[in-house]
Coordinates of C-alpha atoms in Angstrom, one line a residue:
M1 CA -48.4 -41.2 -30.3
K2 CA -44.9 -43.0 -31.8
K3 CA -45.4 -40.0 -33.8
L4 CA -45.4 -38.2 -31.2
N5 CA -42.0 -39.4 -29.0
I6 CA -40.6 -39.0 -32.4
K7 CA -41.2 -35.7 -32.6
S8 CA -40.5 -35.6 -28.7
L9 CA -37.6 -37.0 -29.5
A10 CA -36.2 -35.4 -32.5
L11 CA -36.6 -31.6 -30.2
F12 CA -35.1 -32.5 -27.2
A13 CA -31.8 -33.4 -29.0
G14 CA -32.2 -30.0 -30.7
I15 CA -32.4 -28.1 -26.8
V16 CA -29.1 -30.2 -26.1
S17 CA -27.7 -29.5 -29.7
S18 CA -27.8 -26.3 -28.7
A19 CA -27.1 -26.2 -25.6
L20 CA -23.5 -28.1 -27.3
L21 CA -23.4 -25.1 -29.0
T22 CA -22.6 -23.0 -25.7
S23 CA -19.1 -23.4 -25.9
C24 CA -15.9 -20.7 -25.4
D25 CA -13.1 -23.1 -26.2
R26 CA -11.7 -22.4 -29.8
S27 CA -11.2 -25.8 -30.5
D28 CA -15.0 -26.5 -31.5
D29 CA -15.8 -26.2 -34.6
M30 CA -19.7 -26.1 -34.2
M31 CA -18.8 -22.6 -32.4
Q32 CA -19.2 -20.3 -35.1
E33 CA -22.9 -21.0 -34.7
E34 CA -23.0 -19.9 -31.0
K35 CA -24.0 -16.1 -29.4
T36 CA -21.4 -13.3 -29.5
L37 CA -21.7 -10.8 -27.3
T38 CA -19.3 -7.4 -27.5
K39 CA -19.0 -6.1 -23.6
T40 CA -16.3 -3.5 -21.5
I41 CA -14.6 -4.3 -18.7
T42 CA -13.8 -1.2 -16.2
V43 CA -11.0 -1.7 -14.3
E44 CA -10.7 1.8 -11.5
N45 CA -8.4 2.0 -9.2
V46 CA -10.5 3.9 -6.3
V47 CA -8.3 4.2 -3.0
T48 CA -8.4 6.9 -1.5
P49 CA -4.3 8.8 -1.0
K50 CA -2.8 8.9 2.4
K51 CA 0.0 11.9 3.6
F52 CA 1.1 8.7 5.7
V53 CA 1.7 4.4 5.8
Q54 CA 2.4 4.3 9.4
S55 CA 2.6 6.8 12.2
G56 CA 1.6 7.3 15.8
S57 CA 2.6 8.4 19.1
F58 CA 5.5 8.2 21.8
R59 CA 5.6 9.0 25.5
G60 CA 7.8 8.1 29.3
Q61 CA 8.0 5.2 30.5
D62 CA 6.3 6.4 33.3
N63 CA 4.7 9.2 32.6
P64 CA 3.6 11.2 29.2
P65 CA 6.6 12.9 30.1
I66 CA 10.1 11.8 29.5
M67 CA 11.9 12.8 32.0
P68 CA 15.7 13.6 31.8
G69 CA 17.6 10.2 31.8
E70 CA 14.9 8.4 30.5
S71 CA 14.1 6.6 26.8
T72 CA 11.1 5.5 24.7
T73 CA 11.5 2.8 21.9
F74 CA 8.5 2.7 19.1
K75 CA 8.7 0.1 15.5
F76 CA 7.5 1.9 12.4
H77 CA 8.7 -0.3 8.6
A78 CA 10.2 1.9 6.2
A79 CA 11.4 1.9 2.4
K80 CA 14.4 3.0 0.5
N81 CA 13.3 6.8 0.2
Q82 CA 11.6 6.7 3.4
R83 CA 11.6 8.9 5.6
L84 CA 10.8 9.8 9.4
M85 CA 9.7 12.6 10.9
F86 CA 8.6 12.6 15.2
I87 CA 7.7 15.7 17.1
T88 CA 8.2 16.2 20.8
M89 CA 8.2 19.4 23.1
Y90 CA 11.2 21.3 24.9
G91 CA 9.6 21.5 28.3
A92 CA 11.7 24.3 29.8
S93 CA 10.7 27.2 27.4
A94 CA 7.6 29.1 26.0
D95 CA 7.2 27.0 22.8
W96 CA 10.5 24.9 21.5
F97 CA 10.2 22.2 19.9
F98 CA 12.4 18.8 18.6
A99 CA 11.7 17.7 15.3
P100 CA 14.2 16.3 12.1
D101 CA 15.5 18.8 9.9
H102 CA 14.9 18.1 5.8
G103 CA 11.5 16.5 6.3
G104 CA 12.2 14.0 8.2
I105 CA 15.4 11.7 9.4
Q106 CA 17.2 9.9 6.4
L107 CA 16.1 5.6 6.8
Y108 CA 18.7 4.9 4.4
D109 CA 22.3 5.5 2.6
E110 CA 22.4 6.1 -0.6
Q111 CA 23.9 2.9 -1.7
G112 CA 20.3 1.8 -0.2
R113 CA 21.6 -0.1 3.1
A114 CA 19.6 1.2 6.7
I115 CA 20.6 3.5 8.4
T116 CA 22.0 2.4 11.8
G117 CA 22.6 4.0 15.1
D118 CA 22.9 7.0 16.7
V119 CA 21.0 9.5 14.1
S120 CA 20.6 12.9 17.0
N121 CA 22.5 14.7 14.3
Q122 CA 19.7 14.9 11.7
I123 CA 18.0 16.5 14.6
K124 CA 17.0 19.9 15.2
L125 CA 15.4 23.0 17.8
W126 CA 13.0 24.8 16.8
D127 CA 11.3 28.3 18.0
N128 CA 7.3 27.7 16.3
G129 CA 7.2 31.4 16.3
S130 CA 4.5 31.7 18.4
K131 CA 5.9 32.7 22.1
L132 CA 8.1 35.6 23.2
T133 CA 7.3 33.6 26.6
K134 CA 5.1 31.6 28.4
T135 CA 2.5 35.3 28.1
E136 CA 3.4 36.8 25.4
T137 CA 2.6 36.5 22.3
E138 CA 4.0 36.5 18.2
D139 CA 3.5 36.0 14.3
A140 CA 7.1 34.5 13.8
N141 CA 8.0 32.2 11.9
I142 CA 9.4 28.4 12.4
S143 CA 13.1 29.1 12.6
E144 CA 16.2 26.8 14.0
V145 CA 17.4 27.2 18.0
Q146 CA 20.9 28.2 17.1
E147 CA 21.9 28.9 20.9
V148 CA 20.9 25.6 21.1
T149 CA 22.7 22.3 19.8
A150 CA 19.3 19.8 20.2
S151 CA 21.9 16.7 19.4
S152 CA 24.0 17.4 23.1
L153 CA 19.9 17.1 24.9
L154 CA 18.8 14.3 22.5
K155 CA 19.2 11.0 22.1
V156 CA 18.1 9.2 18.4
S157 CA 19.4 5.9 17.8
L158 CA 17.8 3.0 15.5
A159 CA 18.2 0.0 14.7
Y160 CA 16.6 -2.7 11.8
D161 CA 15.1 -5.8 11.1
E162 CA 16.0 -6.3 7.3
A163 CA 13.7 -9.1 6.6
T164 CA 11.1 -6.9 7.3
S165 CA 12.4 -3.7 6.9
E166 CA 10.9 -2.9 10.5
F167 CA 13.0 -0.3 12.3
T168 CA 12.9 0.0 15.7
A169 CA 14.0 4.5 17.4
T170 CA 15.0 5.0 20.2
I171 CA 14.6 9.0 21.9
T172 CA 17.0 9.1 25.3
N173 CA 16.6 12.5 26.6
T174 CA 19.9 13.7 28.1
S175 CA 19.0 16.5 29.4
N176 CA 21.0 15.7 32.4
T177 CA 24.1 15.9 31.6
D178 CA 23.1 20.4 30.5
A179 CA 22.9 21.2 33.8
Q180 CA 21.7 25.0 31.8
H181 CA 18.1 23.2 29.8
T182 CA 17.9 20.6 31.5
T183 CA 14.3 19.3 30.8
G184 CA 11.3 17.0 30.0
F185 CA 10.4 16.0 26.7
S186 CA 5.7 15.8 25.6
P187 CA 4.3 12.7 24.9
G188 CA 5.1 13.4 20.5
V189 CA 3.9 11.8 17.8
F190 CA 5.6 10.6 13.7
A191 CA 4.9 9.4 10.4
V192 CA 6.4 8.0 8.0
S193 CA 5.1 9.2 4.0
N194 CA 3.6 7.0 2.2
F195 CA 5.3 6.8 -1.5
N196 CA 3.8 6.8 -4.5
G197 CA 6.0 5.4 -6.8
A198 CA 8.4 8.0 -7.7
E199 CA 8.4 10.1 -4.1
L200 CA 7.1 10.0 -0.7
I201 CA 4.1 12.1 -0.7
E202 CA 3.9 14.3 2.2
K203 CA 7.5 15.6 1.5
M204 CA 7.6 18.5 5.0
P205 CA 5.3 15.9 6.9
F206 CA 4.1 18.3 9.9
F207 CA 5.6 21.6 9.7
T208 CA 8.1 23.9 7.0
P209 CA 11.0 25.8 7.8
N210 CA 10.9 29.5 7.6
Q211 CA 7.4 29.4 7.4
K212 CA 4.8 30.0 9.5
S213 CA 3.2 27.4 11.9
N214 CA -0.2 25.2 12.1
P215 CA -2.4 24.7 15.4
E216 CA -1.6 21.1 15.7
V217 CA 2.6 21.8 15.6
T218 CA 1.4 24.8 17.7
A219 CA -0.1 22.4 20.9
I220 CA 3.3 20.2 21.1
A221 CA 5.6 23.2 21.3
E222 CA 3.4 25.4 23.4
G223 CA 1.5 22.9 25.6
G224 CA 3.3 19.3 24.9
N225 CA -0.5 18.9 23.7
I226 CA -0.1 15.9 21.4
D227 CA -4.3 15.2 20.7
P228 CA -4.5 17.5 17.5
L229 CA -1.5 16.4 15.4
L230 CA -2.3 13.3 16.5
S231 CA -5.6 13.4 15.1
M232 CA -4.5 14.9 11.7
V233 CA -2.5 12.9 11.4
Q234 CA -4.6 9.3 11.7
E235 CA -6.9 10.4 10.0
N236 CA -4.8 10.3 7.1
T237 CA -2.7 7.3 7.3
G238 CA -2.9 3.6 5.8
I239 CA -1.7 2.1 3.3
I240 CA -2.3 3.0 -0.4
T241 CA -0.8 0.6 -3.7
G242 CA -1.0 1.3 -7.1
I243 CA -2.0 -1.5 -9.7
S244 CA -0.3 -3.5 -12.6
P245 CA -1.8 -3.5 -16.2
V246 CA -4.8 -5.9 -15.4
L247 CA -4.9 -9.9 -17.5
V248 CA -7.8 -10.6 -18.6
V249 CA -8.4 -14.7 -19.5
L250 CA -11.6 -15.7 -21.7
Y251 CA -12.6 -18.9 -21.3
S252 CA -15.3 -22.6 -20.6
G253 CA -14.7 -25.4 -18.0
D254 CA -15.8 -24.5 -14.2
H255 CA -11.0 -24.7 -14.0
N256 CA -9.8 -20.9 -13.2
P257 CA -7.2 -20.9 -15.8
I258 CA -4.9 -18.7 -13.3
F259 CA -5.1 -20.0 -9.9
M260 CA -6.3 -22.4 -7.7
P261 CA -6.0 -21.4 -3.9
G262 CA -4.8 -24.2 -1.0
Q263 CA -2.6 -24.5 -4.0
K264 CA 1.2 -23.8 -5.0
D265 CA 1.8 -21.5 -7.9
N266 CA 2.1 -23.6 -10.8
G267 CA 4.3 -21.4 -12.8
I268 CA 2.7 -20.2 -15.6
G269 CA 3.5 -16.6 -14.6
L270 CA 1.2 -15.8 -12.3
K271 CA 4.2 -14.9 -9.5
E272 CA 5.8 -12.9 -12.5
V273 CA 2.4 -10.6 -12.1
A274 CA 2.4 -11.2 -8.6
Q275 CA 5.7 -10.5 -7.3
S276 CA 6.9 -7.0 -10.2
G277 CA 3.0 -7.2 -12.3
N278 CA 4.4 -8.5 -15.7
S279 CA 2.3 -10.3 -17.4
T280 CA 4.1 -11.5 -20.3
K281 CA 4.6 -15.3 -19.4
L282 CA 0.9 -16.3 -18.8
M283 CA -0.2 -14.6 -21.2
E284 CA 1.6 -16.3 -23.8
S285 CA 1.2 -19.6 -21.1
L286 CA -3.1 -19.0 -20.7
K287 CA -2.7 -18.4 -25.1
K288 CA -1.3 -22.6 -25.7
M289 CA -4.7 -23.4 -23.0
S290 CA -7.3 -25.3 -25.9
N291 CA -10.3 -24.2 -23.5
V292 CA -9.0 -20.2 -23.5
Q293 CA -10.7 -17.6 -26.8
D294 CA -8.5 -14.9 -25.7
V295 CA -6.0 -13.3 -23.2
F296 CA -5.8 -8.7 -23.6
V297 CA -4.4 -6.2 -20.5
L298 CA -5.6 -3.6 -20.2
G299 CA -3.9 -0.6 -19.3
T300 CA 0.3 -0.2 -20.7
A301 CA 2.1 0.9 -16.8
P302 CA 0.3 1.3 -13.6
V303 CA -2.6 2.7 -12.4
G304 CA -2.5 4.5 -9.8
P305 CA -5.8 5.6 -7.1
G306 CA -8.3 7.8 -9.2
Q307 CA -7.8 6.2 -12.6
K308 CA -8.9 3.5 -14.8
V309 CA -8.3 1.1 -17.3
M310 CA -10.6 -0.9 -20.1
K311 CA -12.0 -1.8 -22.6
T312 CA -14.5 -3.3 -25.6
F313 CA -14.2 -6.8 -26.0
T314 CA -16.3 -10.0 -28.1
A315 CA -16.7 -13.3 -26.3
K316 CA -18.5 -16.3 -27.4
E317 CA -21.7 -16.3 -25.2
G318 CA -21.2 -19.2 -23.7
C319 CA -17.6 -17.7 -21.4
K320 CA -16.2 -17.2 -18.4
I321 CA -13.7 -13.9 -17.8
A322 CA -11.5 -14.3 -15.0
Y323 CA -9.0 -11.4 -14.1
V324 CA -5.7 -10.5 -12.0
T325 CA -3.5 -7.3 -11.6
M326 CA -0.9 -6.7 -8.5
F327 CA -1.4 -5.0 -5.1
G328 CA 1.6 -2.9 -6.6
F329 CA 2.9 -2.1 -3.3
S330 CA 2.9 -6.0 -2.1
N331 CA 5.8 -8.9 -2.0
D332 CA 3.2 -11.5 -4.2
W333 CA -0.1 -10.4 -3.8
F334 CA -2.2 -10.0 -6.6
Y335 CA -6.2 -9.9 -6.9
A336 CA -8.4 -12.1 -8.5
N337 CA -11.6 -13.7 -9.1
E338 CA -11.6 -17.0 -7.7
T339 CA -15.0 -17.7 -9.7
G340 CA -15.1 -16.9 -12.6
I341 CA -17.8 -15.2 -14.6
P342 CA -20.3 -15.6 -16.9
V343 CA -19.0 -13.0 -19.6
T344 CA -23.7 -12.3 -20.2
L345 CA -23.2 -10.3 -16.1
R346 CA -23.8 -7.2 -16.2
G347 CA -23.4 -3.9 -13.9
N348 CA -19.8 -4.7 -11.0
I349 CA -18.8 -7.2 -10.7
T350 CA -16.0 -5.6 -8.0
S351 CA -17.5 -8.1 -4.7
L352 CA -16.4 -11.3 -6.6
T353 CA -12.7 -10.1 -5.7
G354 CA -10.1 -11.7 -3.2
L355 CA -6.5 -10.3 -2.8
Y356 CA -4.3 -13.1 -1.9
D357 CA -0.4 -14.1 -1.2
D358 CA 1.2 -15.6 -4.4
G359 CA 2.9 -17.6 -1.6
T360 CA 6.7 -16.6 -3.8
A361 CA 7.7 -14.3 -1.3
A362 CA 8.0 -13.6 2.2
D363 CA 4.8 -10.4 3.1
Q364 CA 6.6 -7.3 4.7
Y365 CA 4.0 -3.9 5.6
P366 CA 2.7 -3.6 1.9
G367 CA 3.8 0.2 0.3
A368 CA 6.6 0.2 3.6
G369 CA 8.7 -2.5 2.6
N370 CA 11.8 -2.2 1.1
K371 CA 12.5 -5.9 -1.0
Q372 CA 9.1 -4.1 -3.0
A373 CA 9.0 -4.4 -6.3
V374 CA 8.1 0.0 -6.7
F375 CA 11.6 0.6 -4.4
M376 CA 13.0 -1.1 -6.3
G377 CA 14.1 -4.5 -4.8
T378 CA 14.1 -8.4 -4.7
S379 CA 11.9 -10.9 -2.5
A380 CA 13.2 -13.0 -0.9
P381 CA 12.4 -16.2 -1.9
E382 CA 9.4 -18.4 0.0
S383 CA 6.9 -21.7 -0.9
K384 CA 3.9 -21.9 0.4
A385 CA 0.2 -22.4 -1.4
I386 CA -1.7 -19.7 -2.9
E387 CA -4.4 -18.4 0.0
M388 CA -5.9 -14.8 1.1
V389 CA -4.5 -12.6 2.1
G390 CA -5.0 -11.7 5.9
N391 CA -5.5 -9.2 9.0
M392 CA -1.5 -9.0 9.9
Y393 CA -1.0 -5.8 7.9
P394 CA -4.3 -3.4 7.7
V395 CA -5.1 -3.3 4.4
P396 CA -8.4 -1.8 2.3
A397 CA -10.9 -3.8 1.4
V398 CA -10.7 -4.8 -1.6
S399 CA -14.4 -2.5 -2.8
E400 CA -12.0 0.3 -0.9
V401 CA -8.7 -0.4 -3.7
L402 CA -10.6 -1.5 -6.8
K403 CA -14.7 -0.9 -8.5
I404 CA -14.5 -3.4 -11.3
T405 CA -17.9 -3.0 -13.5
L406 CA -18.5 -5.3 -17.1
Q407 CA -21.2 -3.9 -19.0

């Protein structure tokens, strides 16, 4: 019986010894005996491209029309190179409407300073080309009405909050100063085009001068009905983003070496990823940690909608995996997994990913903040603990932006 116990003890010791060998720590001298796995990680940007980052409607104060002498206001966010487009019917006409020229109102000058005050000189009065009179139709292109100066009937002024990159637009019906052209304006629709990192996604929103109109604009120009255009614009409005090249670390232990929610940025390089997508400092910091087996980056350039990055790698069976990538159209947000993922896991691991605020830069509307890196801005610093991004902005769910698989 005694011999049997000794054999059992020896067997138990062998099991414990084998378990101890299951480690990702590169400093372990016995690590060579551990099983090595070949894995592939793939990160896809699956966000649905949207034409507009923000949109909405405006109307009179007490009733839908904006009557002579009345004003209406609306707010929107925009950064350098983005423009404001809006449209409202000139009521005393068969098919005329007010709208900016050149794809929208220019909001910043060449030095990147916000344009404020009276911008009425950027507004034109347009003939939709669909009606000769209230009863007679025609089939002409949209053209500028030459005999009426739009800025004498409609005034647009802008105010700006630099910290939030938010504008307030005020539209005033000044047609009461012109007896010949006194008129009410219909409710209107406005939108700000999304920026893809290089250019506006929709350079000529709503209509193109010298081309045929469309049913949505025609509904406003002929009858002041904004519903068709507003519906179409809202379906094409949403926050989009690119992501930075994805840093991946293989490590052992229970502590994620990249970050800890509820604590402030630890200064090892996460801030640089979250604010600008630069992973160099974080990679070098992680390489120095004894419990890290490997660190690598997927891709060499921002990953836009419809693009993906991937890498095949080897790892010890006991390793865990962590990753981080910048939410590109933000001031300091990043996607990451808080809890370490066993490298043995297979399949879609997107649900283990969260969107976090690094707490090192003041937030602005995603994709419309003038201090965001995508607009070559410099973030306003702050010092807060890392936390998950809340619902202040209509940010799409993680699964609507990323698909991460481990095979």
